[in-house]
């Protein structure tokens, strides 16, 4: 079990201790569920009333919320949510994907493993692969020929990384992810489809997280690129030759079509669809279920999609939608007649 005193944790998050600095905590929890051996956080002042009844051993909160707080142990810091994330990392008890090197792991003679690499059962590492120091690879994962994996990266069970892909340092790739499968490249000829070989790679930067069952297609000619600090949720589709710039977050079930470019620090809500061959500038927030079909050139919040309504209302609106073109022509005709009168 990992344990830290409030003093140690406060120093780690650059905060101030109120109360017993020597109190030891061994886990994290919510204000409602935490025990005396755990630390909770208050990031939203409207939940401040829960401090009175919380059994948490300590709480992380802001200077404003600490002004008239009850007599509890606390770490006071300007950004409680970020501080809680850092503390939770220190107290994390999630087991590693593997420990040691399993006897069933298969490593090609030409592959290079760094120091302290852990390989789970039935891991396969193909020819020419280079695995950095302190990399952990879970059971039944396949690392293709000439793949590079940076130091301190965790790859969970059942991941497939195709040939020549590059994974950066300190990444976290979850189960079922497929990195470097063929992009959807085909040419029509006489009613048939001719496959276009996808000879690019996937390049993933440092500190990137790829969610479970997410697919990142390799480039057709150039590379598909996911830059440093990006976080991608579960079951997303990143098509060939997509470029995602640094520290962008993409929520679950989002689809990025081929050759689109996403800027820095963007946030894309779940189940969104981004059209191919368009660019989205830095600092854009796209709400869930949005369909982006043209370029976004100004930072801000964007939304689309149709909220659920009663079926009867939806059918009426659907019928009226089909009449929009006719209605537009009628209005246009009326405007023209009015112009003649003037």
Tab-separated table of C-alpha atoms in Angstrom:
chain	number	residue	atom	x	y	z
A	1	UNK	CA	0.000	0.000	0.000
A	2	UNK	CA	1.276	3.505	-0.866
A	3	UNK	CA	1.017	6.054	1.928
A	4	UNK	CA	1.932	9.730	2.161
A	5	UNK	CA	1.668	12.383	4.845
A	6	UNK	CA	-0.233	15.592	4.159
A	7	UNK	CA	3.070	17.438	4.337
A	8	UNK	CA	4.551	15.278	1.568
A	9	UNK	CA	1.486	15.648	-0.625
A	10	UNK	CA	1.281	19.399	-0.066
A	11	UNK	CA	4.895	19.806	-1.128
A	12	UNK	CA	4.199	17.736	-4.232
A	13	UNK	CA	1.260	19.941	-5.323
A	14	UNK	CA	2.727	23.216	-4.031
A	15	UNK	CA	-0.039	23.638	-1.467
A	16	UNK	CA	-0.405	24.645	2.175
A	17	UNK	CA	-1.377	22.250	4.965
A	18	UNK	CA	-4.128	23.221	7.394
A	19	UNK	CA	-4.371	20.902	10.369
A	20	UNK	CA	-2.255	17.812	11.043
A	21	UNK	CA	0.645	17.831	8.584
A	22	UNK	CA	1.741	14.389	9.769
A	23	UNK	CA	-1.586	12.730	8.982
A	24	UNK	CA	-0.992	9.751	6.674
A	25	UNK	CA	-3.442	8.937	3.868
A	26	UNK	CA	-3.421	5.855	1.675
A	27	UNK	CA	-6.125	6.496	-0.903
A	28	UNK	CA	-8.541	8.943	-2.495
A	29	UNK	CA	-12.312	9.267	-2.434
A	30	UNK	CA	-15.241	11.658	-2.760
A	31	UNK	CA	-16.438	13.887	0.039
A	32	UNK	CA	-19.356	11.507	0.553
A	33	UNK	CA	-17.507	8.193	0.370
A	34	UNK	CA	-13.981	8.830	1.660
A	35	UNK	CA	-12.824	7.242	4.908
A	36	UNK	CA	-10.478	8.618	7.544
A	37	UNK	CA	-7.551	7.024	5.670
A	38	UNK	CA	-8.397	8.810	2.418
A	39	UNK	CA	-8.188	12.306	0.983
A	40	UNK	CA	-11.028	13.967	-0.950
A	41	UNK	CA	-11.322	17.238	-2.863
A	42	UNK	CA	-13.672	20.185	-3.225
A	43	UNK	CA	-13.479	21.818	-6.649
A	44	UNK	CA	-17.020	23.247	-6.782
A	45	UNK	CA	-18.127	25.563	-3.970
A	46	UNK	CA	-21.757	24.460	-4.197
A	47	UNK	CA	-20.756	21.162	-2.576
A	48	UNK	CA	-19.106	22.920	0.352
A	49	UNK	CA	-21.890	21.826	2.690
A	50	UNK	CA	-20.621	18.248	2.388
A	51	UNK	CA	-17.514	19.241	4.363
A	52	UNK	CA	-19.630	19.203	7.537
A	53	UNK	CA	-20.518	15.526	7.188
A	54	UNK	CA	-17.523	14.148	5.271
A	55	UNK	CA	-15.476	11.480	7.036
A	56	UNK	CA	-12.436	12.067	4.809
A	57	UNK	CA	-9.139	12.277	6.654
A	58	UNK	CA	-8.296	15.400	4.665
A	59	UNK	CA	-9.639	17.556	1.843
A	60	UNK	CA	-7.993	19.430	-1.025
A	61	UNK	CA	-9.657	22.813	-1.551
A	62	UNK	CA	-9.119	26.386	-2.709
A	63	UNK	CA	-8.104	29.344	-0.501
A	64	UNK	CA	-11.600	30.818	-0.870
A	65	UNK	CA	-13.336	27.635	0.302
A	66	UNK	CA	-10.823	27.315	3.138
A	67	UNK	CA	-11.739	30.693	4.648
A	68	UNK	CA	-14.600	29.435	6.809
A	69	UNK	CA	-14.221	25.665	6.550
A	70	UNK	CA	-14.941	23.347	9.487
A	71	UNK	CA	-12.066	22.111	11.660
A	72	UNK	CA	-10.723	19.533	9.190
A	73	UNK	CA	-7.330	18.636	7.819
A	74	UNK	CA	-6.756	20.155	4.408
A	75	UNK	CA	-4.357	20.988	1.624
A	76	UNK	CA	-5.099	24.479	0.325
A	77	UNK	CA	-4.126	25.040	-3.297
A	78	UNK	CA	-5.225	27.310	-6.134
A	79	UNK	CA	-6.396	24.504	-8.431
A	80	UNK	CA	-7.922	21.739	-6.261
A	81	UNK	CA	-8.977	19.550	-9.187
A	82	UNK	CA	-5.513	19.467	-10.744
A	83	UNK	CA	-3.942	18.935	-7.320
A	84	UNK	CA	-6.313	16.040	-6.668
A	85	UNK	CA	-5.290	14.462	-9.993
A	86	UNK	CA	-1.625	14.639	-8.979
A	87	UNK	CA	-2.324	13.229	-5.523
A	88	UNK	CA	-4.432	10.443	-7.036
A	89	UNK	CA	-1.501	9.527	-9.276
A	90	UNK	CA	0.757	9.248	-6.242
A	91	UNK	CA	-1.762	7.065	-4.405
A	92	UNK	CA	-2.773	4.992	-7.428
A	93	UNK	CA	-2.993	1.259	-6.719
A	94	UNK	CA	-3.815	0.103	-10.268
A	95	UNK	CA	-1.682	-2.985	-11.022
A	96	UNK	CA	0.746	-2.808	-13.934
A	97	UNK	CA	-0.104	-4.599	-17.201
A	98	UNK	CA	2.733	-7.062	-16.518
A	99	UNK	CA	5.546	-7.821	-14.092
A	100	UNK	CA	8.757	-9.473	-15.192
A	101	UNK	CA	9.028	-11.353	-18.475
A	102	UNK	CA	6.610	-14.247	-18.955
A	103	UNK	CA	8.010	-17.523	-20.285
A	104	UNK	CA	5.442	-17.492	-23.075
A	105	UNK	CA	6.533	-14.084	-24.385
A	106	UNK	CA	8.194	-14.271	-27.815
A	107	UNK	CA	10.861	-11.706	-28.647
A	108	UNK	CA	12.608	-11.792	-32.022
A	109	UNK	CA	16.365	-12.056	-31.851
A	110	UNK	CA	16.792	-8.733	-33.663
A	111	UNK	CA	14.443	-6.828	-31.358
A	112	UNK	CA	16.022	-4.565	-28.733
A	113	UNK	CA	14.665	-4.333	-25.197
A	114	UNK	CA	15.653	-1.607	-22.759
A	115	UNK	CA	16.222	-2.148	-19.071
A	116	UNK	CA	13.408	-3.184	-16.728
A	117	UNK	CA	10.982	-4.141	-19.509
A	118	UNK	CA	7.993	-6.265	-18.417
A	119	UNK	CA	6.204	-8.601	-20.841
A	120	UNK	CA	2.976	-10.431	-20.058
A	121	UNK	CA	1.885	-13.875	-21.197
A	122	UNK	CA	2.016	-14.496	-24.973
A	123	UNK	CA	3.346	-11.073	-25.875
A	124	UNK	CA	4.923	-11.098	-29.351
A	125	UNK	CA	7.624	-8.624	-30.343
A	126	UNK	CA	8.636	-8.850	-33.998
A	127	UNK	CA	11.928	-8.268	-35.807
A	128	UNK	CA	13.630	-4.918	-35.478
A	129	UNK	CA	11.337	-3.563	-32.785
A	130	UNK	CA	12.912	-1.250	-30.200
A	131	UNK	CA	11.360	-1.163	-26.729
A	132	UNK	CA	12.535	1.558	-24.329
A	133	UNK	CA	13.399	1.369	-20.647
A	134	UNK	CA	10.675	0.600	-18.106
A	135	UNK	CA	8.081	-0.279	-20.758
A	136	UNK	CA	5.298	-2.594	-19.577
A	137	UNK	CA	3.368	-4.680	-22.126
A	138	UNK	CA	0.283	-6.685	-21.164
A	139	UNK	CA	-0.650	-10.220	-22.180
A	140	UNK	CA	-1.510	-11.128	-25.784
A	141	UNK	CA	-0.215	-7.860	-27.195
A	142	UNK	CA	1.480	-7.871	-30.595
A	143	UNK	CA	4.292	-5.440	-31.427
A	144	UNK	CA	4.973	-5.484	-35.162
A	145	UNK	CA	8.259	-5.309	-37.072
A	146	UNK	CA	10.381	-2.176	-36.590
A	147	UNK	CA	7.986	-0.630	-34.080
A	148	UNK	CA	9.522	1.806	-31.600
A	149	UNK	CA	8.093	2.226	-28.100
A	150	UNK	CA	9.433	5.003	-25.874
A	151	UNK	CA	10.489	4.705	-22.247
A	152	UNK	CA	7.971	4.321	-19.399
A	153	UNK	CA	5.066	3.557	-21.720
A	154	UNK	CA	2.315	1.172	-20.580
A	155	UNK	CA	0.600	-1.027	-23.156
A	156	UNK	CA	-2.286	-3.075	-21.811
A	157	UNK	CA	-3.434	-6.532	-22.874
A	158	UNK	CA	-4.678	-7.302	-26.358
A	159	UNK	CA	-3.176	-4.294	-28.129
A	160	UNK	CA	-1.987	-4.580	-31.741
A	161	UNK	CA	0.667	-2.209	-33.043
A	162	UNK	CA	1.450	-2.695	-36.734
A	163	UNK	CA	4.821	-2.437	-38.453
A	164	UNK	CA	7.066	0.656	-38.263
A	165	UNK	CA	4.760	2.644	-35.998
A	166	UNK	CA	6.339	4.925	-33.398
A	167	UNK	CA	5.003	5.254	-29.858
A	168	UNK	CA	6.469	7.966	-27.640
A	169	UNK	CA	7.533	7.943	-24.005
A	170	UNK	CA	5.168	7.796	-21.026
A	171	UNK	CA	2.180	6.799	-23.143
A	172	UNK	CA	-0.745	4.691	-21.952
A	173	UNK	CA	-2.436	2.461	-24.554
A	174	UNK	CA	-5.474	0.535	-23.366
A	175	UNK	CA	-6.766	-2.913	-24.237
A	176	UNK	CA	-8.090	-3.581	-27.699
A	177	UNK	CA	-6.472	-0.562	-29.298
A	178	UNK	CA	-5.208	-1.064	-32.850
A	179	UNK	CA	-2.419	1.231	-33.978
A	180	UNK	CA	-1.359	1.260	-37.621
A	181	UNK	CA	-4.011	-0.795	-39.411
A	182	UNK	CA	-4.652	0.144	-43.037
A	183	UNK	CA	-6.503	3.339	-43.760
A	184	UNK	CA	-9.581	3.171	-45.974
A	185	UNK	CA	-7.837	3.754	-49.286
A	186	UNK	CA	-9.495	2.454	-52.451
A	187	UNK	CA	-9.766	3.507	-56.101
A	188	UNK	CA	-12.859	2.720	-58.198
A	189	UNK	CA	-12.491	1.033	-61.592
A	190	UNK	CA	-15.353	-0.381	-63.653
A	191	UNK	CA	-17.576	-0.920	-60.630
A	192	UNK	CA	-14.865	-2.576	-58.557
A	193	UNK	CA	-12.529	-1.325	-55.844
A	194	UNK	CA	-8.740	-1.364	-56.169
A	195	UNK	CA	-6.906	-1.319	-52.862
A	196	UNK	CA	-4.282	1.380	-52.403
A	197	UNK	CA	-1.455	0.105	-50.172
A	198	UNK	CA	-1.132	2.180	-47.028
A	199	UNK	CA	2.596	2.717	-46.656
A	200	UNK	CA	2.704	5.548	-44.131
A	201	UNK	CA	3.080	5.083	-40.385
A	202	UNK	CA	1.411	6.167	-37.149
A	203	UNK	CA	3.548	8.538	-35.100
A	204	UNK	CA	2.410	9.023	-31.504
A	205	UNK	CA	4.181	11.593	-29.329
A	206	UNK	CA	4.984	11.562	-25.627
A	207	UNK	CA	2.421	11.510	-22.785
A	208	UNK	CA	-0.408	10.327	-25.037
A	209	UNK	CA	-3.295	8.164	-23.838
A	210	UNK	CA	-5.218	5.949	-26.280
A	211	UNK	CA	-8.498	4.492	-24.997
A	212	UNK	CA	-9.743	0.925	-25.194
A	213	UNK	CA	-10.793	-0.334	-28.634
A	214	UNK	CA	-9.719	2.862	-30.353
A	215	UNK	CA	-8.214	2.521	-33.829
A	216	UNK	CA	-5.578	4.775	-35.340
A	217	UNK	CA	-5.043	4.058	-39.056
A	218	UNK	CA	-1.636	4.348	-40.670
A	219	UNK	CA	-1.092	6.982	-43.330
A	220	UNK	CA	-1.576	6.267	-47.004
A	221	UNK	CA	1.710	7.870	-48.084
A	222	UNK	CA	2.576	10.295	-45.282
A	223	UNK	CA	2.094	9.536	-41.573
A	224	UNK	CA	-0.854	9.774	-39.227
A	225	UNK	CA	0.326	11.926	-36.310
A	226	UNK	CA	-0.914	12.269	-32.728
A	227	UNK	CA	1.175	14.913	-30.974
A	228	UNK	CA	2.439	15.163	-27.402
A	229	UNK	CA	-0.052	15.300	-24.560
A	230	UNK	CA	-3.166	14.215	-26.474
A	231	UNK	CA	-5.825	12.121	-24.748
A	232	UNK	CA	-8.168	9.977	-26.830
A	233	UNK	CA	-11.087	8.134	-25.253
A	234	UNK	CA	-12.467	4.658	-25.950
A	235	UNK	CA	-13.817	3.455	-29.297
A	236	UNK	CA	-12.649	6.387	-31.386
A	237	UNK	CA	-11.695	6.141	-35.063
A	238	UNK	CA	-8.693	8.133	-36.251
A	239	UNK	CA	-8.439	7.725	-40.020
A	240	UNK	CA	-5.362	7.814	-42.252
A	241	UNK	CA	-3.219	10.942	-42.444
A	242	UNK	CA	-5.032	12.709	-39.619
A	243	UNK	CA	-2.886	15.220	-37.726
A	244	UNK	CA	-3.775	16.028	-34.100
A	245	UNK	CA	-1.755	18.776	-32.476
A	246	UNK	CA	-0.592	18.928	-28.851
A	247	UNK	CA	-2.815	18.525	-25.774
A	248	UNK	CA	-6.073	17.926	-27.618
A	249	UNK	CA	-8.752	15.791	-25.934
A	250	UNK	CA	-11.186	13.585	-27.878
A	251	UNK	CA	-14.116	11.884	-26.131
A	252	UNK	CA	-15.515	8.423	-26.869
A	253	UNK	CA	-16.963	7.207	-30.172
A	254	UNK	CA	-15.700	10.207	-32.114
A	255	UNK	CA	-14.741	9.725	-35.768
A	256	UNK	CA	-12.017	11.745	-37.489
A	257	UNK	CA	-12.098	11.243	-41.251
A	258	UNK	CA	-8.988	11.051	-43.381
A	259	UNK	CA	-6.502	13.930	-43.634
A	260	UNK	CA	-8.301	16.272	-41.250
A	261	UNK	CA	-6.096	18.459	-39.047
A	262	UNK	CA	-6.962	19.261	-35.432
A	263	UNK	CA	-5.245	22.132	-33.634
A	264	UNK	CA	-3.734	22.431	-30.180
A	265	UNK	CA	-5.751	22.269	-26.954
A	266	UNK	CA	-8.994	21.363	-28.701
A	267	UNK	CA	-11.756	19.462	-26.903
A	268	UNK	CA	-14.029	17.271	-29.026
A	269	UNK	CA	-17.164	15.876	-27.402
A	270	UNK	CA	-18.302	12.271	-27.644
A	271	UNK	CA	-19.850	10.783	-30.776
A	272	UNK	CA	-18.741	13.716	-32.914
A	273	UNK	CA	-17.788	13.369	-36.573
A	274	UNK	CA	-15.114	15.482	-38.243
A	275	UNK	CA	-15.109	15.602	-42.034
A	276	UNK	CA	-12.012	14.683	-43.993
A	277	UNK	CA	-9.539	17.165	-45.493
A	278	UNK	CA	-10.580	20.062	-43.234
A	279	UNK	CA	-8.676	21.943	-40.533
A	280	UNK	CA	-9.752	22.991	-37.062
A	281	UNK	CA	-7.726	25.773	-35.449
A	282	UNK	CA	-6.301	25.831	-31.922
A	283	UNK	CA	-8.485	26.155	-28.794
A	284	UNK	CA	-11.760	24.945	-30.273
A	285	UNK	CA	-14.374	23.151	-28.173
A	286	UNK	CA	-16.808	20.948	-30.109
A	287	UNK	CA	-19.875	19.742	-28.235
A	288	UNK	CA	-20.945	16.097	-28.278
A	289	UNK	CA	-22.778	14.642	-31.286
A	290	UNK	CA	-21.517	17.502	-33.470
A	291	UNK	CA	-20.957	17.016	-37.185
A	292	UNK	CA	-18.187	19.272	-38.470
A	293	UNK	CA	-18.286	19.481	-42.273
A	294	UNK	CA	-16.248	22.626	-42.927
A	295	UNK	CA	-13.157	24.281	-41.529
A	296	UNK	CA	-13.175	26.080	-38.189
A	297	UNK	CA	-10.835	29.045	-38.249
A	298	UNK	CA	-11.726	30.868	-35.012
A	299	UNK	CA	-11.393	29.554	-31.423
A	300	UNK	CA	-14.633	29.057	-29.503
A	301	UNK	CA	-17.428	26.613	-28.721
A	302	UNK	CA	-19.240	24.883	-31.595
A	303	UNK	CA	-22.283	22.613	-31.551
A	304	UNK	CA	-24.684	20.804	-33.871
A	305	UNK	CA	-26.850	17.722	-33.682
A	306	UNK	CA	-30.576	17.349	-33.019
A	307	UNK	CA	-31.709	16.749	-29.400
A	308	UNK	CA	-34.184	13.929	-28.811
A	309	UNK	CA	-37.859	14.951	-28.963
A	310	UNK	CA	-41.187	13.164	-28.754
A	311	UNK	CA	-41.625	10.870	-31.754
A	312	UNK	CA	-44.798	12.609	-32.904
A	313	UNK	CA	-43.045	16.002	-32.900
A	314	UNK	CA	-40.015	14.536	-34.635
A	315	UNK	CA	-42.188	13.166	-37.462
A	316	UNK	CA	-43.903	16.535	-37.955
A	317	UNK	CA	-40.574	18.341	-38.047
A	318	UNK	CA	-39.179	15.745	-40.433
A	319	UNK	CA	-42.065	16.318	-42.828
A	320	UNK	CA	-41.558	20.074	-42.635
A	321	UNK	CA	-37.839	19.706	-43.245
A	322	UNK	CA	-38.572	18.054	-46.584
A	323	UNK	CA	-40.619	21.114	-47.510
A	324	UNK	CA	-37.822	23.602	-46.781
A	325	UNK	CA	-36.604	23.837	-50.371
A	326	UNK	CA	-40.099	24.502	-51.680
A	327	UNK	CA	-40.694	27.035	-48.899
A	328	UNK	CA	-37.407	28.790	-49.731
A	329	UNK	CA	-38.427	29.109	-53.398
A	330	UNK	CA	-41.835	30.498	-52.428
A	331	UNK	CA	-40.320	33.075	-50.069
A	332	UNK	CA	-37.752	34.028	-52.711
A	333	UNK	CA	-40.583	34.519	-55.212
A	334	UNK	CA	-42.508	36.726	-52.778
A	335	UNK	CA	-39.385	38.844	-52.181
A	336	UNK	CA	-38.943	39.317	-55.931
A	337	UNK	CA	-42.579	40.387	-56.333
A	338	UNK	CA	-42.204	42.876	-53.479
A	339	UNK	CA	-39.126	44.321	-55.166
A	340	UNK	CA	-41.193	44.915	-58.332
A	341	UNK	CA	-43.856	46.755	-56.330
A	342	UNK	CA	-41.237	49.063	-54.828
